Each structure stands twice: as structure tokens, then as C-alpha cells.
């Protein structure tokens, strides 16, 4: 192998000074050398990949830039994104250095894990391959073939796989000709390349990547690739002359259906393989679910307030929520979210009934007694199916020890359930949010107020958060709480007490302060992601923040849900459904409407109807559930039942302009023009007294068939960042506008064109 020139690092240091500070070489391969660097502008670690000079010379900077733009446009949670690219000018007789910049993944490659374990658990192997298949399917839809799928190019970040090196694959493919072989560069890796790639066929299609991915899965399960040999020539010869050994002969516990899918994906003839990576993933779906062991699971039931002062109720609720937050930092543990456990406050149900409803094996229950400057907390972990006590502890401490108590409870539960913690997770759990107990109390009161999601509650919560910050300006969690409250205002959760653009400004200021104080707070990164999505329409930036938030707080149901909104807005429906369903697993009594709504966006109306009916079974007085059920009926051709449900939603939330507006739209679509115009007049009257989103007015105008007025309202909603305007591209409510030139122009302004 030709090594990079000795002065390559010096040239990079000199050319990139002020933008990137290069630390050291990370590794090198047949196509490129990789360096670790600091991105000085964004204060983050990055990997800079420099193409070998031979490849750079064949390609040239202009063609390189064109190819890299294609790779940079790939936007998927399991594809390592490209941040930047460029070239270092030639010096003397040397050639230009072409490079591109990626996030630095502080984890390991799949190759490293294989070296350590040889074979992966069946469930893990199939999960990883299905996620990479989803990434490939996304790339294939953009016309991009990877050509070099192998364990070295699959990076594991907080347990999640990410496919790397699209940039190298595209660049090398662009330079693919006789000269590529002449200079000693091989595109692809013989152990994993498809027969048609090994035969140097130029026109490869997605089935070539499917073959390579199947080779990876085979190795993850069997501990060795389908064909091995002492040289590339031997491996390629075996591929054409010897059948693939049945994987169940090497590992009998592999499900027969997995073996069948593997053999189909490894067919010599591309026509006999799965036509798409998505089809390969679907064939592995059921076995993956069956093969994956269930993670340990826990629901933290609301702690009872045994204090003499009933005003301390907020304190007991705060302890409950903070223990949930601590447990949500543990990836190996399924922790049910706050909104699904709070309905069991003052519960009458038994442990078995609650465990079944929340689909958890264990329950943590306890009590809080506060007296003066002391607190007594009793906690016990219970097997929900047998009522057996798994762990119990009584803490009688000073109030100032409250964080140490929460940390101990989280660690004891993890130990009792054998949930393994990484060093980073353990460090985050030990971190205390503030040394000022008064600030913490004010924060708890603020959170207790704003989660009512009313105008009064949100504004009262913001007031408490301000007091908490005044008591401790370095209290990052209080800044995050304020950002969340303002973000809810911007989304109209409180009914319209504040213009969204004003609320967004406050939210961004607060979350920026939080992250400057603590850059490893998952909650803050989740809020920043939401703001980037709903205000900035920075889809790639929002997605990066969602990923980071989940790596820091992997059990955060709302983060999965909001990430699902982003994928739905980008019409990546399979990913969106996976994310909102994960949110539902972690928060079983919430997010069901989001699952149904995502199915409606995907055009799967019958499935959406069944999901919406289940949502109503859980909560018959949930306005959004009724509204979503109404649209599921309307779009399934049952207009009368749909209108009845939409009317029910308005009765449940008469001041909510969105439900009223959507009812007006449905009236118009059903030919009830008089009733639609009556709704429009009601909304206009409401707008004279308080803020009503123009996005909601657009619903009614769309139903009335007044497209110009509808789009004018959407353009105003865009300017004001009002309502859910970020989601208009795939919205089933605006399908009739999709071909209108002004609507398409609006999408381009939102970076959705």
C-alpha cells in the first residue's frame, strides 16, 4: 500500500488553519487517510478524510465537488453525514489534496466489535443490518450505490449503526476506468463485493449493495464471511464456483427464515435477489423481533406525598420525574415516560394490572416526607407480575442530599435489573444539576406549572424558571425548562397567548444558554433540534441534534416522537413510523395519535383507522385522538363518521383553533359550504381577541377550494413560524395544493423543494 507523503499532515495543518485544528492520524485504507481534528467554528470533533493522491489526480477538484454534493444530500439517521469538503492547493510537484469532513464518531466500527465477540447476538445482528438496509434504501432512492459495504464502514455510535464512506465510494466510482486499476486502487472489498462488481460490470444497481450487506449479516451470525481465502483472487473464484455454506450449519440457532432471506440475498444472479434493500429488511423483520431479547423495563409510579403541607405535592412529583430522567439515560433499560405514569397517581389498580397496561416487568414506587430541612424517601422495586420485592431502601437525609438520593436510586435499579451502564452514562447520572437547593425548588415549581400546557401554566412556569436562574445563573436545567416552555408557546400549546416568532426567540436564547453551561444535556439538545426543525427549517442540523440528544438520553420518548415528526415532514415514512412507535413504547398512554397521523401521511388509511380507534380506547376524551380518528374516517371514505369525530374533538377543546379549523376544512371537503364558512367566521372572530395561527385558517380555505387564500395563509404562517407549518410537504390536509406553483415555491423557501 502506498502511504501518504510525509509532509501531507504539514500541508493540511497550514491550509486548514483557522478552520480545523488537526490532532492526529486515525487510520488509512486503500482509498484515503483519516485525521482527527477540531472544528474550530462549531467546537466539535470531526474526521477529515483525505483521498489518496492517485485518486485525487484522476478525479480532479471540480468532479470531486460534484460527487461530494450528491453524498452530502443523503439525509438519514443511519448515514454518517458530510459536513464539508475542499481541496488543498498543489505545492511544487505535488498534487492537490482532496478532502471531506465528517462527524467524529467516538465509538467503534462493526469490525472492532466482531474482533471482540466473533459472533453477535442474533437480535443485535439483524437489528443492525435492518437499520443499515434502511439507510441504503434511502441512498438508492437518490440514485446512489455505495459499492463498499463492509464491517469497517459501519460505525457504532451509542449502539446505533451508521454507514460511512459514501463520499469515497462516489468519488472512486466517478474515477472508475482502466486507469483506476493501473494505479493500484480497487473499488470495493473482495470479501463483500457482489459477483457483478467482482466481474467489473460498470452498471451496478441496488441489488449489488444488497448482496454485500447480506455478506455482512452472514459474518455477524456465523463469525466468518460466506467465502474466505488467502487472496482476493481466491475469494472471488470461490464466489463463482462454490455454493454459500448454509449459515445454520455454522450456527443452528439462526431462525430458518433468516437463513432463507440470506440465501436469497446472496444469489449469484441479481434477478434472484431482493429487488431493494427495504425488501431485504422486511424479510428479516419478524425473526429480528423474535430473536431480540426484551430489555429490562421499569415504570416509576408517582411518589406519594406524605408531608404535612399539601403544597409539597410538587416536590414529590419532581422526585418522580427526576428519577425517570436519570433512568432514561440508561440505554440498556426501558423506562416509561412521565406522561404515562402520572395517571396512576392515587392509583386503585394493582401492580399486575399497571405492569400489563404499561408493558413493563417492574414498578418502582415510593413516598416522600419532607419536614424542615430534612427529607425521608422510601423506594421499592417490585416485580409487576408476582408482587415480589426486588429491592428496597429508605433514605433519611438533608434536603441538600436530594441529588445523591436520586443517583443512588437509579444505580440501584440498574443493578437490580442487570442493566449495564457505560462509563459515560454513569458519569451523567452522577452529575448534579445545581448546588443551590432553592434554585432546584423553584425549578420543580416551574416544571409543575408548565406541564399543564395552558396559557396560565406556561407563563407561571416561565416565571418560576426565571427565579431559579436568578438564584443560580449556571443552572442549565432551569434554562432548558424555560426553553421548553417557550417552545410550547411557539407551538400554540397554550392556545395562543404569545406570537410564535416571539416565543421562538426566547426559546432559542434559553436553550443556547443551557448548552453553553452543559453541552451534554440530552433535554437541551432535543429542544435545539425542535427549534432548528420548526423555526430554522434546518433539517440536517435538527437531525444531528436529535441523534445527539438520543445518545445522551436514549430513553426520552418525546425526543423519539419529535424526531419522527422530522422524518414525516421529509416524507421518510418508514423511519418516522419506527420512531413514533418507539416513543409509544416508552410512553404507552401517549403518542398514539402521532402513530395514526404518520400512517395517514403515508397514505395507509386503513391502518391509521385501526390505530386511531386504539388511541380512543385508551383515552375517550383525548381531543387530538378524536380529531385524528375523524380524518382516518374521512380519508377512508366514511365522511359522516369522520365529521362526527371532528365535532367531538371541538366539543372537548372548544378554544383550540386547530380542531375547529380542521372541522371547517372537513365541512368544505364534504360539500357543507355554509357550515365551513361559519367556522371561518368563528376563527376570524377569535383572531380579533387573541392570536390564531394563519396555518389553521389555511385548513378552512383549502376545504373551501380557495387555493390562493390557503397558500397566502401558509406563506404568512411560514413568516411567523406558526402552527405546524414545517410539516406541510407531506400533509394529507394539503394534498390538493401540492401542484400549485406558489405551494412549490413555499416548499423551496422551507428547504423542502
XYZ file of C-alpha atoms in Angstrom:
753
model
C 0.000 0.000 0.000
C 1.267 3.485 -0.841
C 1.484 5.687 2.244
C 0.671 9.396 2.202
C 3.654 11.730 1.723
C 5.463 12.559 4.934
C 4.560 16.239 4.655
C 0.855 15.681 3.942
C -0.067 16.463 7.547
C 2.002 19.669 7.441
C 0.238 20.783 4.255
C -3.142 20.156 5.846
C -2.166 21.996 9.038
C -1.112 25.002 7.013
C -4.039 25.067 4.566
C -6.819 24.436 7.097
C -5.525 26.665 9.909
C -8.318 28.770 11.338
C -10.992 26.268 10.275
C -9.772 22.918 11.574
C -7.040 22.013 14.053
C -5.740 18.570 13.075
C -4.723 16.420 16.042
C -3.535 13.086 14.692
C -3.985 10.356 12.105
C -6.837 7.948 12.859
C -6.148 5.393 10.146
C -5.685 4.753 6.468
C -7.093 2.462 3.822
C -6.839 1.771 0.130
C -8.600 4.995 -0.832
C -7.865 7.591 1.846
C -6.193 8.649 5.091
C -8.319 9.854 8.016
C -7.342 12.504 10.561
C -8.957 13.569 13.834
C -9.487 17.328 14.033
C -11.270 20.093 15.940
C -13.876 22.088 14.025
C -12.924 25.493 15.444
C -16.097 27.282 14.365
C -18.599 24.783 15.733
C -16.447 23.466 18.604
C -16.820 19.798 17.736
C -14.615 16.857 16.875
C -14.560 15.854 13.214
C -12.866 13.306 10.991
C -11.140 14.649 7.869
C -10.736 12.067 5.125
C -8.055 12.870 2.526
C -8.197 10.933 -0.741
C -5.046 9.246 -1.973
C -3.211 11.492 -4.396
C -3.633 8.983 -7.259
C -7.413 9.028 -6.866
C -7.439 12.797 -6.444
C -5.472 13.240 -9.644
C -7.842 11.009 -11.622
C -10.875 12.790 -10.252
C -9.921 16.466 -10.131
C -11.432 19.081 -7.783
C -14.443 20.036 -9.930
C -15.660 16.490 -10.389
C -14.885 15.715 -6.754
C -17.094 18.609 -5.640
C -19.953 17.415 -7.858
C -19.782 13.887 -6.477
C -19.465 15.022 -2.860
C -22.568 17.184 -3.249
C -24.520 14.035 -4.060
C -23.230 12.285 -0.946
C -23.853 15.384 1.198
C -27.510 15.396 0.137
C -28.090 11.981 1.742
C -30.069 12.676 4.913
C -30.755 9.601 7.027
C -30.284 8.727 10.728
C -28.078 5.740 9.855
C -25.864 7.521 7.312
C -22.817 9.385 8.576
C -23.353 12.901 7.196
C -20.805 15.031 5.380
C -20.127 18.448 6.926
C -17.682 19.975 4.460
C -15.267 19.316 1.591
C -12.475 21.062 -0.260
C -9.008 20.848 -1.665
C -5.533 21.859 -0.593
C -3.703 23.556 -3.456
C -0.774 21.831 -5.114
C 2.718 22.765 -3.968
C 5.743 22.325 -6.226
C 5.462 18.983 -7.992
C 2.832 17.665 -5.589
C -0.793 17.067 -6.482
C -3.814 18.697 -4.890
C -5.198 17.049 -1.754
C -8.955 16.454 -1.928
C -10.726 16.003 1.401
C -14.120 15.852 3.024
C -15.211 16.300 6.635
C -17.488 14.049 8.673
C -18.560 13.912 12.327
C -16.100 12.066 14.532
C -17.860 9.028 15.979
C -16.497 8.276 19.440
C -17.344 4.602 19.319
C -16.137 1.601 17.381
C -16.658 0.037 13.999
C -18.601 -3.150 13.498
C -15.254 -4.750 12.636
C -13.921 -3.915 16.111
C -16.980 -5.448 17.733
C -16.637 -8.573 15.606
C -12.990 -8.873 16.592
C -14.048 -8.795 20.216
C -17.134 -11.051 20.051
C -16.679 -13.026 16.775
C -20.452 -13.598 16.549
C -23.135 -11.089 17.520
C -26.384 -11.970 19.307
C -28.903 -12.823 16.603
C -31.242 -9.990 17.549
C -28.418 -7.428 17.537
C -27.111 -8.622 14.171
C -30.499 -8.394 12.492
C -31.317 -5.027 14.067
C -28.056 -3.523 12.811
C -28.480 -4.921 9.307
C -32.096 -3.775 9.044
C -31.091 -0.242 10.054
C -28.262 -0.181 7.517
C -30.682 -1.561 4.912
C -32.976 1.404 5.604
C -30.018 3.743 5.077
C -29.130 2.020 1.801
C -32.718 2.165 0.598
C -32.671 5.926 1.177
C -29.420 6.266 -0.785
C -30.664 4.032 -3.581
C -33.767 6.189 -3.960
C -31.408 9.099 -4.624
C -29.587 7.035 -7.258
C -26.512 6.367 -5.095
C -24.908 2.902 -4.867
C -22.417 2.527 -2.015
C -20.193 -0.232 -3.564
C -18.166 -0.898 -0.408
C -20.445 -2.263 2.327
C -18.282 -3.971 4.959
C -17.984 -4.045 8.770
C -15.236 -1.385 8.681
C -17.677 1.091 7.103
C -20.413 0.537 9.701
C -19.720 2.637 12.788
C -21.463 2.082 16.122
C -22.416 5.310 17.873
C -24.064 4.761 21.277
C -25.103 1.338 19.985
C -26.690 2.705 16.799
C -25.120 1.788 13.428
C -24.111 4.476 10.947
C -22.968 3.783 7.391
C -19.840 5.695 6.401
C -17.772 6.373 3.288
C -20.413 7.344 0.760
C -18.034 10.159 -0.177
C -15.179 7.791 -1.022
C -17.489 5.398 -2.862
C -18.905 8.144 -5.079
C -15.534 9.733 -5.733
C -13.937 6.421 -6.649
C -16.890 5.461 -8.815
C -16.576 8.744 -10.697
C -12.938 7.912 -11.442
C -13.682 4.273 -12.298
C -11.908 3.398 -15.521
C -8.909 1.432 -16.651
C -6.565 3.941 -15.046
C -8.028 3.224 -11.586
C -6.680 -0.304 -11.687
C -3.430 0.887 -13.213
C -2.629 2.987 -10.140
C -3.412 0.118 -7.774
C -6.799 1.233 -6.424
C -9.607 -1.284 -6.074
C -13.208 -0.113 -5.715
C -14.893 -2.429 -3.209
C -13.653 -5.191 -0.921
C -13.457 -8.700 -2.453
C -14.852 -10.471 0.628
C -18.095 -8.494 0.381
C -18.440 -7.388 -3.240
C -21.197 -8.797 -5.404
C -20.429 -11.141 -8.315
C -21.276 -8.452 -10.849
C -18.973 -5.979 -9.084
C -16.190 -8.578 -8.954
C -16.671 -9.089 -12.706
C -16.053 -5.334 -13.133
C -19.505 -4.634 -14.533
C -19.972 -0.891 -14.782
C -23.748 -0.569 -14.324
C -24.447 -1.729 -10.789
C -27.863 -1.341 -9.184
C -29.164 -1.573 -5.577
C -29.063 -5.379 -5.663
C -25.264 -5.208 -5.583
C -25.348 -3.441 -2.204
C -27.980 -5.933 -1.014
C -25.525 -8.757 -1.726
C -22.730 -7.004 0.163
C -24.977 -6.303 3.147
C -26.019 -9.968 3.203
C -22.318 -10.908 3.381
C -22.007 -8.678 6.434
C -25.045 -10.267 8.102
C -23.683 -13.731 7.354
C -20.417 -12.821 9.102
C -22.224 -11.292 12.094
C -24.153 -14.541 12.574
C -21.566 -17.161 11.573
C -18.361 -15.474 12.688
C -16.894 -15.600 9.170
C -17.884 -14.310 5.696
C -19.642 -16.561 3.155
C -16.369 -17.121 1.253
C -12.830 -16.889 2.584
C -9.394 -17.327 1.039
C -5.748 -16.335 1.125
C -6.109 -13.719 -1.591
C -8.708 -11.568 -3.309
C -8.413 -13.779 -6.400
C -9.232 -16.943 -4.392
C -12.225 -15.323 -2.694
C -13.663 -14.096 -5.992
C -13.111 -17.501 -7.626
C -14.968 -19.254 -4.797
C -17.847 -16.847 -5.205
C -18.412 -18.045 -8.754
C -17.646 -21.749 -8.244
C -18.745 -22.760 -4.719
C -22.168 -22.558 -3.086
C -22.594 -20.457 0.068
C -22.491 -22.726 3.153
C -25.806 -22.759 4.986
C -25.483 -20.423 7.948
C -27.484 -22.764 10.217
C -24.768 -25.404 9.802
C -22.380 -22.968 11.460
C -24.910 -21.587 13.955
C -28.012 -23.786 14.399
C -29.903 -21.175 16.481
C -30.288 -18.851 13.481
C -34.035 -18.850 12.596
C -34.835 -20.667 9.334
C -36.492 -17.554 7.920
C -33.248 -15.598 8.384
C -31.274 -18.271 6.567
C -33.818 -18.244 3.759
C -33.569 -14.445 3.433
C -29.763 -14.639 3.452
C -29.627 -17.239 0.686
C -31.960 -15.161 -1.466
C -29.869 -12.007 -0.910
C -26.664 -13.951 -1.744
C -27.904 -15.297 -5.073
C -25.308 -15.105 -7.874
C -27.905 -13.761 -10.306
C -29.104 -10.259 -9.243
C -32.554 -11.051 -10.638
C -32.978 -13.741 -7.961
C -32.165 -11.376 -5.048
C -34.405 -8.961 -3.226
C -35.073 -6.028 -5.575
C -34.448 -3.434 -2.847
C -32.663 -3.127 0.478
C -36.048 -2.373 2.058
C -37.406 -5.720 0.847
C -34.388 -7.478 2.390
C -35.032 -5.641 5.683
C -38.719 -6.627 5.599
C -37.789 -10.292 5.140
C -35.721 -10.053 8.326
C -38.341 -8.151 10.355
C -40.180 -10.917 12.185
C -37.119 -13.016 13.037
C -35.397 -9.892 14.327
C -38.237 -9.201 16.676
C -38.286 -12.812 17.836
C -34.525 -13.074 18.201
C -34.012 -9.869 20.150
C -34.253 -10.295 23.905
C -36.530 -7.863 25.697
C -34.560 -5.259 27.623
C -35.308 -4.909 31.345
C -38.120 -2.432 31.877
C -39.393 -0.227 34.688
C -42.143 2.281 35.340
C -41.620 4.817 38.133
C -45.041 5.309 39.719
C -45.809 8.749 41.207
C -44.189 9.048 44.624
C -46.731 9.681 47.385
C -46.536 12.993 49.235
C -46.590 12.194 52.955
C -45.581 15.699 54.014
C -47.853 17.636 56.343
C -48.021 20.505 53.854
C -50.009 19.550 50.729
C -48.115 22.283 48.887
C -45.191 19.856 48.798
C -47.059 17.837 46.158
C -44.874 19.483 43.513
C -41.792 18.215 45.356
C -42.967 14.584 45.334
C -43.866 14.876 41.637
C -40.465 16.411 40.968
C -38.685 13.484 42.621
C -40.696 11.105 40.435
C -39.807 12.962 37.250
C -36.128 13.314 38.096
C -35.752 9.609 38.850
C -37.392 8.909 35.472
C -34.966 11.336 33.824
C -31.999 9.604 35.452
C -33.164 6.148 34.362
C -33.833 7.415 30.826
C -30.095 7.998 30.438
C -29.501 4.216 30.538
C -29.703 2.728 27.044
C -29.982 -0.866 28.307
C -33.144 -0.062 30.285
C -36.652 0.649 29.022
C -38.084 3.402 31.234
C -41.700 4.543 30.873
C -42.134 8.302 30.433
C -43.755 10.649 32.918
C -46.989 11.234 30.989
C -47.851 7.527 31.087
C -47.199 7.050 34.812
C -48.839 10.210 36.189
C -52.378 8.884 35.518
C -51.621 6.259 38.212
C -51.265 8.892 40.905
C -53.556 7.862 43.776
C -53.937 4.583 41.945
C -56.520 1.933 42.612
C -55.091 -0.629 40.184
C -52.866 -3.455 41.351
C -49.271 -3.976 40.296
C -50.123 -6.666 37.772
C -52.732 -4.504 36.041
C -50.402 -1.499 35.845
C -47.500 -3.614 34.593
C -49.672 -5.092 31.853
C -51.026 -1.684 30.804
C -47.536 -0.176 30.585
C -45.878 -3.375 29.286
C -43.161 -3.408 31.959
C -41.708 -6.125 34.153
C -41.023 -3.956 37.215
C -42.504 -0.985 39.048
C -40.737 1.499 41.309
C -42.986 3.021 43.935
C -42.218 5.183 46.907
C -43.104 8.047 49.191
C -41.649 11.419 50.138
C -41.938 13.046 53.570
C -40.442 16.497 53.896
C -40.021 18.222 57.254
C -37.953 21.341 57.693
C -34.568 20.816 56.108
C -34.850 17.031 56.057
C -36.466 14.569 53.692
C -37.375 10.916 54.079
C -37.751 8.919 50.862
C -38.832 5.282 50.807
C -38.440 3.421 47.496
C -39.035 -0.179 46.479
C -38.720 -2.064 43.209
C -41.458 -4.636 42.602
C -41.902 -7.437 40.082
C -45.203 -6.425 38.480
C -46.327 -9.980 37.723
C -45.591 -11.569 41.118
C -45.599 -8.593 43.561
C -42.175 -9.796 44.699
C -39.988 -7.102 46.244
C -36.711 -6.916 44.275
C -35.058 -4.041 46.144
C -35.992 -1.524 48.820
C -34.274 1.368 50.557
C -35.106 4.162 52.987
C -33.223 7.459 52.722
C -33.357 9.826 55.710
C -31.193 12.768 54.688
C -30.770 16.513 54.457
C -32.738 18.125 51.625
C -29.456 19.136 50.061
C -28.703 15.417 49.532
C -31.640 15.027 47.155
C -29.475 14.558 44.042
C -27.347 11.909 45.715
C -30.546 10.042 46.606
C -31.834 10.182 43.023
C -28.479 8.966 41.716
C -28.394 6.073 44.167
C -31.952 5.011 43.323
C -31.141 4.977 39.583
C -27.946 2.974 40.058
C -29.597 0.506 42.437
C -32.416 -0.153 39.959
C -29.941 -0.652 37.111
C -28.015 -3.109 39.279
C -31.155 -4.984 40.363
C -32.285 -5.348 36.734
C -28.762 -6.133 35.459
C -28.892 -3.175 33.069
C -25.299 -2.489 32.078
C -24.186 1.162 32.177
C -21.454 2.690 30.076
C -18.894 4.932 31.757
C -20.491 7.970 30.093
C -23.960 7.010 31.338
C -22.673 6.527 34.855
C -20.915 9.909 34.755
C -24.071 11.681 33.535
C -26.165 10.086 36.272
C -23.681 11.237 38.936
C -23.678 14.840 37.673
C -25.620 17.223 39.980
C -27.631 19.910 38.148
C -27.151 22.646 40.789
C -25.633 23.195 44.209
C -28.405 25.657 45.088
C -31.380 23.876 46.651
C -33.586 26.995 46.470
C -32.983 27.151 42.708
C -33.920 23.464 42.432
C -37.181 24.049 44.331
C -38.095 26.938 42.048
C -37.284 24.752 39.040
C -39.604 21.994 40.301
C -42.401 24.542 40.797
C -41.815 25.839 37.274
C -41.982 22.378 35.770
C -45.075 21.544 37.832
C -46.794 24.619 36.335
C -45.780 24.468 32.690
C -46.676 20.812 32.090
C -50.338 21.781 32.414
C -49.897 23.218 28.878
C -52.286 26.114 29.448
C -51.554 29.818 28.914
C -51.602 30.409 32.645
C -49.489 27.346 33.461
C -46.847 28.073 30.812
C -46.437 31.702 31.833
C -46.357 30.802 35.519
C -43.752 28.120 34.795
C -41.589 30.624 32.909
C -41.766 32.938 35.930
C -40.502 30.190 38.259
C -37.725 29.270 35.827
C -36.600 32.916 35.768
C -36.428 32.904 39.572
C -34.459 29.648 39.544
C -31.955 31.132 37.079
C -31.669 34.274 39.199
C -30.835 32.058 42.201
C -28.269 30.068 40.180
C -27.383 31.510 36.754
C -25.347 28.351 35.996
C -28.388 26.049 36.462
C -28.554 24.619 32.922
C -31.680 22.558 33.597
C -33.648 25.696 34.501
C -32.599 27.329 31.215
C -33.753 24.164 29.440
C -37.091 24.269 31.259
C -37.615 27.842 30.109
C -36.708 26.884 26.548
C -39.255 24.062 26.626
C -41.984 26.330 27.969
C -41.361 28.922 25.263
C -41.199 26.184 22.609
C -44.632 25.016 23.761
C -45.865 28.602 23.458
C -44.448 28.793 19.950
C -46.267 25.587 19.009
C -49.531 27.038 20.319
C -49.908 24.548 23.177
C -51.222 27.277 25.415
C -53.856 28.427 22.952
C -52.123 31.479 21.505
C -51.073 33.821 24.321
C -47.836 34.736 22.524
C -46.853 35.126 18.900
C -44.747 32.127 17.825
C -41.868 34.207 16.431
C -41.530 35.986 19.778
C -41.712 32.691 21.689
C -39.092 31.106 19.400
C -36.676 33.965 20.076
C -36.966 33.430 23.835
C -36.689 29.650 23.434
C -33.523 29.861 21.331
C -31.894 32.264 23.781
C -32.682 29.944 26.697
C -31.509 26.717 25.042
C -28.308 28.373 23.842
C -27.572 29.390 27.429
C -28.309 25.842 28.633
C -25.918 24.239 26.160
C -23.164 26.739 26.881
C -23.427 25.665 30.530
C -23.778 21.917 29.863
C -23.162 20.571 26.381
C -24.081 17.006 27.432
C -27.692 17.658 28.416
C -29.877 15.493 26.214
C -33.018 17.518 27.006
C -31.381 20.720 25.757
C -30.168 19.149 22.511
C -33.701 17.833 21.942
C -35.140 21.352 22.321
C -32.488 22.765 19.980
C -33.375 20.070 17.437
C -37.040 21.025 17.649
C -36.220 24.712 17.137
C -33.930 24.002 14.194
C -36.730 21.984 12.609
C -39.751 24.199 13.302
C -38.126 27.638 13.115
C -34.976 27.388 11.008
C -36.070 24.562 8.665
C -32.520 23.282 9.110
C -33.348 19.640 8.570
C -29.808 18.246 8.663
C -28.911 20.325 11.715
C -32.078 19.252 13.514
C -31.448 15.605 12.724
C -27.899 15.794 14.067
C -29.222 17.316 17.305
C -31.914 14.643 17.647
C -29.277 11.931 17.264
C -27.055 13.586 19.849
C -29.997 14.022 22.237
C -30.845 10.323 21.991
C -27.239 9.302 22.527
C -27.297 11.296 25.796
C -30.845 10.353 26.888
C -31.736 7.167 24.953
C -34.994 6.678 26.849
C -36.505 10.089 26.036
C -39.896 9.330 24.490
C -40.601 12.908 23.374
C -37.284 13.070 21.511
C -38.142 9.942 19.517
C -41.563 11.429 18.806
C -40.229 14.779 17.613
C -37.566 13.052 15.515
C -40.432 11.114 13.966
C -42.099 14.434 13.104
C -38.956 15.459 11.246
C -38.852 12.236 9.225
C -42.557 12.597 8.471
C -42.020 16.179 7.295
C -39.330 14.874 4.927
C -41.700 12.085 3.752
C -39.417 9.380 5.184
C -42.399 7.491 6.486
C -40.889 4.140 7.436
C -38.330 5.860 9.644
C -40.995 8.169 11.033
C -43.186 5.227 11.989
C -40.296 3.399 13.654
C -39.501 6.494 15.717
C -43.039 7.353 16.825
C -43.678 3.698 17.655
C -40.553 3.705 19.814
C -41.918 6.823 21.513
C -45.158 4.962 22.108
C -43.306 2.005 23.656
C -41.651 4.361 26.127
C -44.839 6.351 26.717
C -47.704 3.889 26.129
C -50.539 6.257 27.027
C -49.254 9.000 24.707
C -48.123 9.390 21.096
C -50.737 7.002 19.708
C -52.247 9.877 17.772
C -48.815 10.501 16.238
C -48.622 6.899 15.034
C -52.055 7.197 13.428
C -51.256 10.618 11.929
C -47.998 9.321 10.431
C -49.866 6.431 8.839
C -52.294 8.951 7.340
C -49.396 10.978 5.933
C -48.059 7.762 4.382
C -51.453 7.082 2.773
C -52.054 3.940 4.870
C -55.567 4.964 5.825
C -56.974 1.625 6.987
C -54.024 1.028 9.325
C -54.382 4.595 10.582
C -58.057 3.995 11.336
C -57.288 0.951 13.472
C -54.503 2.794 15.311
C -56.769 5.803 15.930
C -59.505 3.551 17.307
C -56.986 2.048 19.749
C -55.990 5.581 20.725
C -59.590 6.391 21.641
C -59.923 3.138 23.570
C -57.055 4.341 25.761
C -58.451 7.843 26.237
C -62.001 8.587 25.032
C -61.727 12.299 25.935
C -58.440 12.987 24.117
C -59.204 15.768 21.639
C -56.305 15.069 19.295
C -57.185 11.390 19.275
C -60.759 12.193 18.241
C -59.560 14.596 15.555
C -57.120 12.040 14.114
C -59.823 9.363 14.158
C -62.089 11.788 12.319
C -59.586 12.208 9.493
C -58.964 8.479 9.338
C -62.696 8.012 8.722
C -62.875 10.865 6.184
C -59.886 9.606 4.184
C -61.247 6.050 4.285
C -64.456 7.233 2.617
C -66.617 7.383 5.775
C -67.268 11.130 5.817
C -70.255 11.199 8.193
C -68.464 9.249 10.912
C -65.423 11.420 10.348
C -67.346 14.650 10.780
C -68.909 13.331 13.981
C -65.464 12.636 15.449
C -64.128 16.038 14.383
C -67.138 17.714 16.008
C -66.453 15.676 19.151
C -62.863 16.978 19.207
C -64.121 20.575 19.074
C -66.543 19.941 21.960
C -63.681 18.527 24.042
C -61.428 21.545 23.308
C -63.675 24.439 22.245
C -60.895 27.046 22.459
C -58.435 25.052 20.357
C -58.351 26.752 16.971
C -56.685 23.779 15.219
C -59.520 21.330 15.909
C -62.111 23.924 14.884
C -60.213 24.770 11.692
C -59.858 21.140 10.691
C -63.577 20.641 11.238
C -64.169 23.588 8.902
C -61.933 22.000 6.290
C -63.795 18.693 6.526
C -67.123 20.520 6.171
C -65.849 22.141 2.966
C -64.498 18.872 1.570
C -67.890 17.246 2.248
C -69.797 19.988 0.425
C -71.146 21.649 3.583
C -70.014 25.096 2.494
C -72.319 27.066 4.795
C -71.005 25.293 7.884
C -67.430 25.688 6.647
C -67.893 29.459 6.286
C -69.466 29.636 9.745
C -66.319 28.016 11.143
C -64.191 30.529 9.221
C -66.154 33.411 10.752
C -65.691 31.931 14.246
C -61.934 31.703 13.710
C -61.772 35.263 12.417
C -63.694 36.444 15.493
C -61.270 34.549 17.738
C -58.347 36.177 15.911
C -59.633 39.629 16.875
C -59.230 38.700 20.552
C -56.096 36.520 20.562
C -53.533 35.013 18.257
C -54.874 32.434 15.796
C -52.378 30.727 13.550
C -52.756 31.531 9.834
C -51.812 27.877 9.344
C -55.191 26.982 10.861
C -57.043 29.409 8.598
C -55.332 27.689 5.660
C -57.128 24.457 6.595
C -60.543 26.029 6.077
C -59.623 27.809 2.854
C -58.249 24.523 1.492
C -61.522 22.789 2.313
C -63.437 25.574 0.572
C -61.281 25.138 -2.517
C -59.866 28.683 -2.243
C -56.291 27.726 -3.006
C -54.847 31.225 -3.395
C -56.097 32.277 0.031
C -54.967 28.994 1.580
C -51.438 29.437 0.223
C -51.387 33.095 1.293
C -52.170 31.919 4.839
C -49.440 29.289 4.658
C -46.951 31.903 3.476
C -47.895 34.069 6.462
C -47.577 31.025 8.723
C -44.104 30.477 7.279
C -43.106 34.067 8.013
C -44.457 33.795 11.572
C -43.278 30.175 12.068
C -46.836 29.464 13.123
C -48.601 26.193 13.848
C -47.122 23.068 12.324
C -46.146 24.748 9.078
C -42.894 22.737 8.981
C -44.975 19.654 8.116
C -46.872 20.955 5.085
C -44.952 18.989 2.449
C -46.398 15.581 3.231
C -49.565 16.732 4.974
C -52.670 14.816 3.968
C -54.643 18.026 4.652
C -52.874 19.988 1.896
C -52.692 17.363 -0.834
C -54.875 19.450 -3.136
C -52.259 22.247 -3.070
C -49.203 20.173 -3.960
C -49.077 21.001 -7.681
C -49.711 24.739 -7.228
C -46.595 26.726 -8.251
C -46.848 29.009 -5.206
C -47.013 25.988 -2.893
C -43.912 24.518 -4.535
C -42.158 27.860 -4.161
C -43.050 27.861 -0.467
C -41.527 24.403 -0.061
C -38.285 25.652 -1.602
C -38.179 28.511 0.908
C -38.510 25.881 3.644
C -35.607 23.859 2.173
C -38.107 21.198 1.113
C -38.056 21.779 -2.630
